[in-house]
Amino acid sequence: MIGLDVGSTTAKKVSIEDGKIKYQITGTHNWKDLIAGIDGKDIISTGYFRNTVPHRASVTEITAAIYGVRHYFPDADVIVDIGGQDTKVIDVRKNNFIINDKCSAGTGAFLEFVANYFKIELTEMGSYHGRAKRIPAINNTCGVFALSEMISQLVAGYTQEEVIAGMHYAFARRISFMIPEAESLVLIGGTVKNKGMVSALSYILKKEVLVPDEPQIVNALGALKYYS
Amino acid sequence: MPVQKKIAITALVPPELIYACGDETFDVNNVIPESKKYPRNKLCAWTAIWQEMLSKREINIDSLIVVAGGDCHNALVDGQKVAMSGIPTHFFFYPFDGSAEYLESQLLKLRDFLGGIKSPEKPGEIRELKDLGLEIDKKRAQGKLSSSDAFRILISFSDLAGDLDKFRETISSVRETDIEINNRIALIGVPPIYHDFHDVSQSLGLHVVFDELPYEFIRHSGTDIHQIARDYCNYTFARPLDFRIKFLQKELQKRKVDGVVHYTQFACHHMLEDDIMRSNLDYPMLTIQGDLPGNTPEQIKLRLEAFREALERS
């Protein structure tokens, strides 16, 4: 049995073999590679395309996130899942959730804009952030307008590293409006591999945030756990 | 025989009075979920679309009644735009404090705008139809009617589909069924702008047993202006929030709902009520927001499906 999370930008497969979590991640367009030789009746799907891909059972990303996070942090109060196209905030205590997908400012797509502008990989943005000496204020919460504000800060003399850090803060501030008070806050989703973004959010919320070792596969794992 | 005029309404206006004045009622909102319009200048798509369709004469009507007090400022402004395009328009105001005397004075002005009472028997006929509506509402909550069949009828009570006899036939053509209801949902706020919302909800395991606004359409009546004023003055959407919340608490308890879906419309003032509803209605609540008409979008379906999973976890 596998958990399969086919999201808007990446597809993830998780299985548990001899008690160990095995996983594979690829681009959404290559999702079929993940299930080569696997029968649909052995797949528990989740993610945006959960009902499109072969599956024995499907579950929404919200429920999958709760089950997946429970594996790493059984006492999590609030889960923030930052996906490529939307951000979900799940209040586990109240069995409640909100999703932001009206605009890109609080989603992975926003940081992708920034990485594309500087022609760097998304995975490099955390180390750029770490080298920043100052943090410019980027106030605009619209992804496109923030980009033009970012260019203004570059012209004003801030370095590329500093502007990237400023964008992480703008991003984190946007998400922080959605997050309720919590004892234990867990971040998941591919975007949270970016340490700069995580530290900006931790700073704005004035609290430690928990991140699983492989935050991108939590929903695929959760789908599997939900069914087993 | 006098010619029956087609009188459009922008929100609930007692249809008893319009029919009593010998005219046909037409709720402009009923065409919007199926429309393919992308209005040029909009806040709320509901008012922007009817404004554009009326001003461009894409809907033929004789006069318009704009609910200006008890609805929103968008309707007030868009109603004036229609008036400026040359359509005879009357502005109708519900009392915020529930004053029956004030509402009676408004109804008298409306009667004069419509040219006086010509068919005083019509309100009685409408009362009989509304009794059938209350029966439909009850059967749906018992699982004897699908929520979409019931909704289609209940939403039409604002104008009684323009023809009392035909509407009676439509009501009697509804087929009973036997539905096992697992998740009993109250749908509060304005009706969703998506034409397939009730079907989609049902296919995702959420059975709407209460539609807040359509219930207002069937529960008010009266056989003359004096009575109509004394009943419609409790139209909850026009009254203060605490009045509406008390009413909702009672109805939700009566229908044994498991969860509440609060539909909000982009740029509608009802959006501002969400936190108040959440803190006063002690049920799991999902808030969704729609903008333009059409099919229920995938991101809304995700929320509905996740809400069903949440209800099943609790």
Coordinates of C-alpha atoms in Angstrom, one line a residue:
Chain A
M1 CA 0.0 0.0 0.0
I2 CA 1.3 3.5 -0.8
G3 CA 0.2 7.0 0.0
L4 CA 0.2 9.2 -3.1
D5 CA 0.0 13.0 -2.9
V6 CA -0.4 14.6 -6.3
G7 CA -0.4 18.4 -5.8
S8 CA -0.4 21.4 -8.1
T9 CA 3.4 21.4 -8.5
T10 CA 4.8 18.1 -7.1
A11 CA 3.8 14.5 -6.7
K12 CA 4.9 12.5 -3.7
K13 CA 4.8 8.7 -2.9
V14 CA 5.2 7.2 0.5
S15 CA 5.3 3.6 1.7
I16 CA 6.3 2.1 5.0
E17 CA 8.7 -0.8 4.7
D18 CA 10.0 -2.6 7.8
G19 CA 8.8 0.2 9.9
K20 CA 10.8 2.8 7.8
I21 CA 9.3 5.6 5.7
K22 CA 10.4 5.4 2.1
Y23 CA 9.5 8.2 -0.3
Q24 CA 9.9 9.6 -3.8
I25 CA 9.1 13.2 -5.0
T26 CA 8.8 14.3 -8.6
G27 CA 7.1 17.1 -10.7
T28 CA 3.3 16.7 -11.0
H29 CA 3.6 16.1 -14.7
N30 CA 5.6 13.0 -14.0
W31 CA 3.2 11.5 -11.4
K32 CA 2.7 8.3 -13.4
D33 CA 6.4 7.4 -12.8
L34 CA 5.7 7.1 -9.1
I35 CA 3.1 4.4 -9.6
A36 CA 4.7 2.3 -12.3
G37 CA 3.8 -1.3 -11.5
I38 CA 1.5 -0.4 -8.6
D39 CA -2.2 -1.4 -8.8
G40 CA -4.8 1.3 -8.1
K41 CA -6.2 -0.8 -5.3
D42 CA -2.9 -0.3 -3.4
I43 CA -3.0 3.5 -3.6
I44 CA -4.5 5.9 -1.1
S45 CA -4.5 9.3 -2.8
T46 CA -4.6 12.9 -1.6
G47 CA -3.7 16.3 -3.0
Y48 CA -5.4 18.4 -5.7
F49 CA -5.6 15.5 -8.1
R50 CA -6.6 12.9 -5.5
N51 CA -9.7 12.0 -7.5
T52 CA -8.1 12.0 -10.9
V53 CA -5.3 9.5 -10.2
P54 CA -6.0 5.7 -9.6
H55 CA -6.9 5.1 -6.0
R56 CA -8.6 2.7 -3.6
A57 CA -9.6 5.6 -1.4
S58 CA -9.0 9.3 -1.4
V59 CA -8.8 11.8 1.3
T60 CA -8.4 15.6 1.3
E61 CA -5.1 17.2 2.1
I62 CA -6.6 18.6 5.3
T63 CA -7.3 15.3 6.8
A64 CA -4.1 13.8 5.4
A65 CA -2.1 16.6 7.0
I66 CA -3.6 15.9 10.4
Y67 CA -2.8 12.1 10.2
G68 CA 0.7 12.8 8.7
V69 CA 1.7 15.4 11.3
R70 CA 0.5 13.2 14.1
H71 CA 3.2 10.7 13.2
Y72 CA 5.9 13.3 13.9
F73 CA 4.3 15.6 16.5
P74 CA 1.4 13.9 18.2
D75 CA 0.6 17.0 20.2
A76 CA 0.4 19.5 17.3
D77 CA -2.3 22.2 17.9
V78 CA -2.1 24.0 14.5
I79 CA -0.7 22.8 11.2
V80 CA 0.2 25.2 8.4
D81 CA 0.6 23.6 5.0
I82 CA 2.2 25.9 2.5
G83 CA 1.6 24.5 -0.9
G84 CA 2.5 25.6 -4.4
Q85 CA -0.9 27.2 -5.1
D86 CA -2.5 27.6 -1.7
T87 CA -1.9 27.7 2.1
K88 CA -4.0 25.8 4.5
V89 CA -4.1 26.5 8.3
I90 CA -5.6 23.6 10.2
D91 CA -6.6 24.1 13.9
V92 CA -6.5 20.5 15.1
R93 CA -8.0 21.4 18.5
K94 CA -11.1 22.9 17.0
N95 CA -11.3 20.6 14.0
N96 CA -11.4 23.7 11.8
F97 CA -9.4 24.9 8.8
I98 CA -9.0 27.9 6.5
I99 CA -7.5 28.0 3.1
N100 CA -6.0 31.0 1.3
D101 CA -6.0 30.6 -2.4
K102 CA -7.5 33.8 -3.7
C103 CA -4.1 35.2 -4.5
S104 CA -0.5 34.0 -4.7
A105 CA 1.0 36.2 -2.0
G106 CA 0.8 33.5 0.7
T107 CA 1.7 30.5 -1.4
G108 CA 4.8 28.8 -2.8
A109 CA 4.1 30.5 -6.1
F110 CA 5.0 33.9 -4.5
L111 CA 8.6 32.7 -3.6
E112 CA 8.9 31.1 -7.0
F113 CA 8.4 34.5 -8.6
V114 CA 11.3 35.8 -6.5
A115 CA 13.6 32.9 -7.3
N116 CA 12.8 33.2 -11.0
Y117 CA 13.5 37.0 -10.9
F118 CA 17.0 36.3 -9.4
K119 CA 17.5 33.2 -11.6
I120 CA 18.3 31.1 -8.6
E121 CA 16.8 27.8 -7.4
L122 CA 14.1 27.9 -4.7
T123 CA 16.3 25.7 -2.5
E124 CA 19.1 28.4 -2.5
M125 CA 16.8 31.1 -1.1
G126 CA 17.4 30.0 2.6
S127 CA 21.1 30.5 2.3
Y128 CA 20.7 33.9 0.6
H129 CA 18.5 34.9 3.5
G130 CA 21.1 33.7 6.0
R131 CA 23.7 36.2 4.5
A132 CA 21.4 39.2 4.8
K133 CA 22.7 42.0 7.1
R134 CA 19.5 44.2 6.9
I135 CA 15.9 43.4 6.2
P136 CA 14.2 45.9 3.9
A137 CA 10.5 46.5 4.6
I138 CA 8.3 45.2 1.8
N139 CA 4.8 46.1 2.7
N140 CA 2.8 45.1 -0.3
T141 CA 0.8 41.9 0.2
C142 CA 0.0 41.5 -3.5
G143 CA 2.5 39.1 -5.1
V144 CA 2.9 41.1 -8.3
F145 CA 3.1 44.6 -6.6
A146 CA 5.5 43.2 -4.0
L147 CA 7.8 42.2 -6.9
S148 CA 7.9 45.8 -8.1
E149 CA 8.5 47.0 -4.5
M150 CA 11.4 44.5 -4.3
I151 CA 13.0 46.0 -7.4
S152 CA 12.7 49.5 -5.8
Q153 CA 14.6 48.2 -2.8
L154 CA 17.3 46.8 -5.1
V155 CA 17.6 50.2 -6.8
A156 CA 17.7 51.8 -3.3
G157 CA 20.9 49.9 -2.5
Y158 CA 19.8 46.7 -0.7
T159 CA 21.7 43.6 -1.7
Q160 CA 20.1 40.6 -3.4
E161 CA 20.3 38.6 -0.1
E162 CA 18.6 41.4 1.9
V163 CA 15.8 41.8 -0.6
I164 CA 15.2 38.0 -0.5
A165 CA 15.1 38.1 3.3
G166 CA 12.6 41.1 3.0
M167 CA 10.4 39.0 0.7
H168 CA 10.5 36.1 3.2
Y169 CA 9.2 38.5 5.9
A170 CA 6.5 39.9 3.6
F171 CA 5.4 36.3 2.8
A172 CA 5.5 35.2 6.5
R173 CA 3.5 38.3 7.6
R174 CA 0.8 37.5 5.1
I175 CA 0.5 33.9 6.4
S176 CA 0.7 35.0 10.1
F177 CA -2.7 36.7 9.7
M178 CA -4.2 33.3 9.2
I179 CA -2.6 31.5 12.2
P180 CA -4.4 31.3 15.5
E181 CA -2.6 31.3 18.9
A182 CA -1.1 27.8 19.4
E183 CA 1.1 26.0 21.9
S184 CA 2.5 23.7 19.2
L185 CA 2.7 24.9 15.6
V186 CA 3.9 22.7 12.8
L187 CA 4.8 23.8 9.3
I188 CA 4.6 21.4 6.3
G189 CA 4.8 21.5 2.5
G190 CA 7.7 21.9 0.1
T191 CA 8.0 25.7 0.8
V192 CA 9.0 25.1 4.4
K193 CA 12.3 23.5 3.3
N194 CA 13.3 27.2 2.9
K195 CA 14.9 28.0 6.2
G196 CA 14.7 31.7 5.6
M197 CA 11.0 31.7 5.3
V198 CA 10.7 29.5 8.5
S199 CA 12.9 31.8 10.5
A200 CA 10.9 34.9 9.3
L201 CA 7.7 33.3 10.3
S202 CA 9.1 32.2 13.7
Y203 CA 10.3 35.8 14.3
I204 CA 6.9 37.3 13.4
L205 CA 4.9 34.9 15.5
K206 CA 7.5 35.2 18.3
K207 CA 7.5 31.4 18.8
E208 CA 9.3 28.3 17.7
V209 CA 7.8 26.5 14.8
L210 CA 8.2 22.8 14.3
V211 CA 9.1 21.3 10.9
P212 CA 9.2 17.6 10.2
D213 CA 12.4 16.2 8.6
E214 CA 10.8 15.9 5.2
P215 CA 7.9 18.3 5.3
Q216 CA 7.0 17.7 1.7
I217 CA 5.8 14.1 2.1
V218 CA 3.7 14.6 5.2
N219 CA 0.3 14.5 3.3
A220 CA 1.2 11.4 1.4
L221 CA 2.2 9.7 4.7
G222 CA -1.0 11.0 6.2
A223 CA -3.1 9.5 3.4
L224 CA -1.5 6.1 4.1
K225 CA -1.9 6.4 7.9
Y226 CA -5.5 7.5 7.4
Y227 CA -6.4 4.3 5.7
S228 CA -4.3 1.9 7.7
Chain B
M1 CA -58.9 43.6 -18.7
P2 CA -55.9 45.5 -17.4
V3 CA -52.4 44.4 -18.7
Q4 CA -50.4 42.5 -16.1
K5 CA -47.0 44.3 -15.6
K6 CA -43.7 42.5 -14.9
I7 CA -42.4 44.0 -11.6
A8 CA -38.8 43.1 -10.9
I9 CA -37.5 42.9 -7.3
T10 CA -33.9 43.0 -6.1
A11 CA -34.4 41.2 -2.8
L12 CA -37.4 40.0 -0.8
V13 CA -40.4 42.4 -1.3
P14 CA -43.8 40.9 -0.2
P15 CA -45.0 39.3 -3.4
E16 CA -48.5 39.2 -1.8
L17 CA -48.7 43.0 -2.4
I18 CA -47.3 42.9 -6.0
Y19 CA -49.8 40.1 -7.0
A20 CA -52.6 41.9 -5.2
C21 CA -51.9 45.0 -7.4
G22 CA -52.5 42.7 -10.4
D23 CA -48.9 42.4 -11.4
E24 CA -46.4 39.6 -11.9
T25 CA -43.3 39.5 -9.7
F26 CA -39.8 38.7 -11.1
D27 CA -36.9 38.2 -8.7
V28 CA -33.8 39.4 -10.8
N29 CA -31.5 37.2 -8.7
N30 CA -33.0 34.0 -10.1
V31 CA -31.3 34.4 -13.5
I32 CA -27.8 35.1 -12.1
P33 CA -26.5 31.7 -11.2
E34 CA -27.0 30.5 -14.8
S35 CA -25.8 33.7 -16.4
K36 CA -22.5 33.9 -18.1
K37 CA -22.0 37.7 -17.5
Y38 CA -18.8 39.2 -16.4
P39 CA -19.9 42.7 -15.3
R40 CA -17.6 45.6 -16.0
N41 CA -17.8 47.5 -12.8
K42 CA -18.5 45.3 -9.9
L43 CA -18.2 44.7 -6.1
C44 CA -20.8 42.0 -5.5
A45 CA -21.5 40.0 -8.7
W46 CA -25.2 39.6 -7.7
T47 CA -26.1 43.3 -7.9
A48 CA -23.6 44.1 -10.7
I49 CA -25.0 41.5 -13.0
W50 CA -28.7 42.4 -12.6
Q51 CA -27.8 46.1 -12.9
E52 CA -26.0 45.5 -16.2
M53 CA -28.7 43.1 -17.6
L54 CA -31.5 45.6 -16.7
S55 CA -29.7 48.7 -17.9
K56 CA -29.0 47.0 -21.2
R57 CA -32.5 45.7 -21.4
E58 CA -31.3 42.1 -21.6
I59 CA -34.2 41.3 -19.2
N60 CA -37.5 42.9 -20.1
I61 CA -39.4 44.3 -17.1
D62 CA -41.9 47.2 -16.6
S63 CA -40.7 48.5 -13.3
L64 CA -38.1 47.7 -10.6
I65 CA -38.4 47.6 -6.8
V66 CA -35.1 48.0 -5.2
V67 CA -34.8 46.8 -1.6
A68 CA -32.6 49.7 -0.3
G69 CA -33.1 49.3 3.4
G70 CA -32.6 45.8 4.6
D71 CA -30.3 44.9 1.8
C72 CA -27.0 46.5 0.8
H73 CA -25.5 49.7 -0.5
N74 CA -24.4 47.9 -3.6
A75 CA -28.1 47.4 -4.4
L76 CA -28.9 51.0 -3.6
V77 CA -26.3 52.3 -6.0
D78 CA -26.9 49.7 -8.7
G79 CA -30.7 50.3 -8.4
Q80 CA -30.1 54.0 -9.1
K81 CA -28.1 53.1 -12.2
V82 CA -31.0 51.1 -13.5
A83 CA -33.3 54.0 -12.6
M84 CA -31.1 56.4 -14.6
S85 CA -31.3 54.1 -17.6
G86 CA -35.0 54.9 -17.7
I87 CA -36.7 52.1 -16.0
P88 CA -39.4 53.2 -13.5
T89 CA -37.9 52.3 -10.1
H90 CA -39.2 52.4 -6.5
F91 CA -36.9 52.2 -3.5
F92 CA -38.3 50.1 -0.6
F93 CA -37.0 50.3 2.9
Y94 CA -37.4 47.7 5.7
P95 CA -37.3 48.9 9.3
F96 CA -34.1 48.0 11.2
D97 CA -36.0 48.2 14.5
G98 CA -38.9 46.0 13.2
S99 CA -41.5 48.8 13.4
A100 CA -44.7 47.4 11.8
E101 CA -46.1 50.9 11.5
Y102 CA -43.1 52.0 9.5
L103 CA -43.3 48.9 7.2
E104 CA -47.0 49.5 6.7
S105 CA -46.2 53.1 5.5
Q106 CA -43.6 51.6 3.1
L107 CA -46.1 49.1 1.8
L108 CA -48.7 51.8 1.2
K109 CA -46.2 53.8 -0.8
L110 CA -45.4 50.7 -2.8
R111 CA -49.1 50.0 -3.4
D112 CA -49.4 53.5 -4.8
F113 CA -46.4 53.0 -7.0
L114 CA -48.0 49.8 -8.4
G115 CA -51.3 51.6 -9.0
G116 CA -53.5 50.2 -6.2
I117 CA -55.0 46.9 -5.2
K118 CA -56.8 45.0 -8.1
S119 CA -56.7 41.4 -7.0
P120 CA -57.2 41.2 -3.2
E121 CA -57.7 37.5 -3.3
K122 CA -54.1 36.8 -4.4
P123 CA -52.4 37.0 -0.9
G124 CA -54.7 34.2 0.3
E125 CA -53.7 32.1 -2.7
I126 CA -50.0 32.8 -1.9
R127 CA -50.5 31.8 1.7
E128 CA -51.8 28.4 0.5
L129 CA -48.7 28.0 -1.7
K130 CA -46.4 29.0 1.2
D131 CA -48.0 26.3 3.3
L132 CA -46.9 23.8 0.6
G133 CA -43.4 25.4 0.8
L134 CA -43.3 24.8 4.5
E135 CA -44.2 21.2 3.9
I136 CA -41.4 20.9 1.3
D137 CA -39.0 22.4 3.8
K138 CA -40.1 19.8 6.4
K139 CA -39.9 16.8 4.1
R140 CA -36.4 17.8 3.1
A141 CA -35.3 17.8 6.7
Q142 CA -36.8 14.3 7.0
G143 CA -34.9 13.0 4.0
K144 CA -38.0 12.7 1.9
L145 CA -36.8 15.3 -0.7
S146 CA -33.4 15.9 -2.1
S147 CA -31.9 19.2 -0.9
S148 CA -31.5 20.5 -4.5
D149 CA -35.2 19.7 -5.5
A150 CA -36.3 21.5 -2.3
F151 CA -34.0 24.4 -2.8
R152 CA -35.1 24.9 -6.4
I153 CA -38.7 25.3 -5.2
L154 CA -38.0 27.3 -2.0
I155 CA -35.8 29.9 -3.7
S156 CA -38.6 30.5 -6.2
F157 CA -40.9 31.7 -3.5
S158 CA -39.6 35.2 -3.6
D159 CA -41.5 35.7 -6.9
L160 CA -43.6 32.5 -7.1
A161 CA -42.0 32.0 -10.5
G162 CA -44.2 34.8 -11.9
D163 CA -47.4 32.7 -12.2
L164 CA -49.2 31.2 -9.2
D165 CA -51.0 28.5 -11.2
K166 CA -47.9 27.3 -12.9
F167 CA -45.9 27.4 -9.7
R168 CA -48.5 25.3 -8.0
E169 CA -48.1 22.7 -10.7
T170 CA -44.3 22.8 -10.3
I171 CA -44.6 22.2 -6.6
S172 CA -46.9 19.2 -7.1
S173 CA -44.5 17.7 -9.6
V174 CA -41.7 17.3 -7.0
R175 CA -41.0 13.6 -6.4
E176 CA -40.5 12.3 -3.0
T177 CA -37.5 10.1 -2.3
D178 CA -35.8 8.4 0.6
I179 CA -32.5 9.8 1.5
E180 CA -30.3 8.6 4.4
I181 CA -29.0 11.8 5.9
N182 CA -25.6 11.5 7.5
N183 CA -24.4 15.1 7.8
R184 CA -27.2 17.6 8.3
I185 CA -26.1 21.0 7.1
A186 CA -27.6 24.5 7.6
L187 CA -26.7 26.9 4.8
I188 CA -26.6 30.4 6.1
G189 CA -26.0 33.8 4.5
V190 CA -27.0 34.7 1.0
P191 CA -27.6 31.8 -1.4
P192 CA -24.5 30.5 -3.2
I193 CA -24.0 32.0 -6.7
Y194 CA -23.2 28.6 -8.1
H195 CA -26.2 26.9 -9.7
D196 CA -25.2 23.4 -8.8
F197 CA -24.2 24.0 -5.2
H198 CA -26.8 21.8 -3.5
D199 CA -26.2 18.9 -5.9
V200 CA -22.5 19.2 -5.3
S201 CA -22.9 19.3 -1.5
Q202 CA -25.1 16.3 -1.6
S203 CA -22.7 14.4 -3.8
L204 CA -19.9 15.1 -1.3
G205 CA -22.0 13.8 1.6
L206 CA -23.4 17.1 3.0
H207 CA -27.2 17.3 3.0
V208 CA -28.6 20.8 3.3
V209 CA -31.6 20.7 5.6
F210 CA -31.9 24.4 6.1
D211 CA -31.5 27.3 3.6
E212 CA -31.6 30.5 5.6
L213 CA -32.8 33.0 3.0
P214 CA -35.3 30.8 1.1
Y215 CA -36.8 29.9 4.5
E216 CA -37.6 33.7 4.9
F217 CA -39.4 33.5 1.6
I218 CA -41.9 30.9 2.8
R219 CA -42.4 31.9 6.4
H220 CA -43.8 35.4 5.9
S221 CA -47.2 36.2 4.6
G222 CA -50.4 38.2 5.2
T223 CA -53.7 38.7 3.5
D224 CA -53.8 42.6 3.6
I225 CA -51.2 45.4 4.0
H226 CA -51.8 45.6 7.8
Q227 CA -51.1 41.9 8.3
I228 CA -48.2 41.8 5.8
A229 CA -46.5 44.6 7.7
R230 CA -46.9 42.8 11.0
D231 CA -45.3 39.6 9.7
Y232 CA -42.6 40.9 7.3
C233 CA -41.3 43.3 9.9
N234 CA -39.5 40.2 11.3
Y235 CA -37.7 39.5 8.1
T236 CA -34.4 38.5 9.7
F237 CA -32.0 39.9 7.0
A238 CA -33.3 43.4 7.7
R239 CA -33.1 43.2 11.4
P240 CA -30.1 43.6 13.9
L241 CA -27.7 40.6 14.0
D242 CA -28.8 39.5 17.5
F243 CA -32.4 39.1 16.3
R244 CA -31.2 37.0 13.3
I245 CA -28.9 34.9 15.5
K246 CA -31.6 34.1 18.0
F247 CA -33.8 33.0 15.1
L248 CA -31.0 30.8 13.6
Q249 CA -30.2 29.2 17.0
K250 CA -33.8 28.1 17.3
E251 CA -34.1 26.8 13.7
L252 CA -30.8 25.0 13.8
Q253 CA -31.7 23.2 17.0
K254 CA -35.1 22.2 15.6
R255 CA -33.5 20.7 12.5
K256 CA -30.7 18.9 14.5
V257 CA -28.0 20.2 12.3
D258 CA -24.5 18.7 12.5
G259 CA -22.7 21.6 10.9
V260 CA -23.1 25.1 9.3
V261 CA -21.9 26.3 6.0
H262 CA -21.7 30.1 5.9
Y263 CA -21.7 31.2 2.3
T264 CA -20.3 34.7 1.8
Q265 CA -20.3 36.6 -1.4
F266 CA -17.2 38.5 -2.5
A267 CA -17.5 42.2 -1.6
C268 CA -20.8 41.6 0.2
H269 CA -21.3 43.2 3.7
H270 CA -22.5 39.8 5.0
M271 CA -18.8 38.7 4.9
L272 CA -18.3 40.9 7.9
E273 CA -20.7 38.8 9.9
D274 CA -18.7 35.7 9.7
D275 CA -16.8 36.0 13.0
I276 CA -20.1 36.9 14.8
M277 CA -21.8 33.9 13.4
R278 CA -18.9 31.7 14.4
S279 CA -18.9 32.9 18.0
N280 CA -22.7 32.7 18.4
L281 CA -23.6 29.5 16.6
D282 CA -22.2 26.6 18.5
Y283 CA -21.7 24.2 15.5
P284 CA -18.7 23.2 13.4
M285 CA -18.7 25.9 10.7
L286 CA -17.3 26.2 7.2
T287 CA -17.0 29.6 5.6
I288 CA -16.9 29.7 1.8
Q289 CA -16.7 32.7 -0.5
G290 CA -18.0 32.9 -4.0
D291 CA -17.6 35.6 -6.6
L292 CA -18.8 35.0 -10.2
P293 CA -21.6 32.6 -11.2
G294 CA -21.2 29.2 -12.7
N295 CA -20.4 25.7 -11.5
T296 CA -19.1 25.2 -8.0
P297 CA -15.3 25.6 -8.4
E298 CA -12.9 22.9 -7.4
Q299 CA -11.4 24.9 -4.5
I300 CA -14.9 25.1 -3.0
K301 CA -15.5 21.4 -3.5
L302 CA -12.2 20.7 -1.6
R303 CA -13.5 22.7 1.4
L304 CA -16.8 20.9 1.4
E305 CA -15.2 17.5 1.2
A306 CA -12.7 18.4 4.0
F307 CA -15.6 19.8 6.1
R308 CA -17.5 16.4 5.7
E309 CA -14.3 14.6 6.8
A310 CA -14.1 17.0 9.8
L311 CA -17.7 16.3 10.7
E312 CA -17.0 12.6 10.5
R313 CA -13.9 12.9 12.7
S314 CA -15.8 14.8 15.5

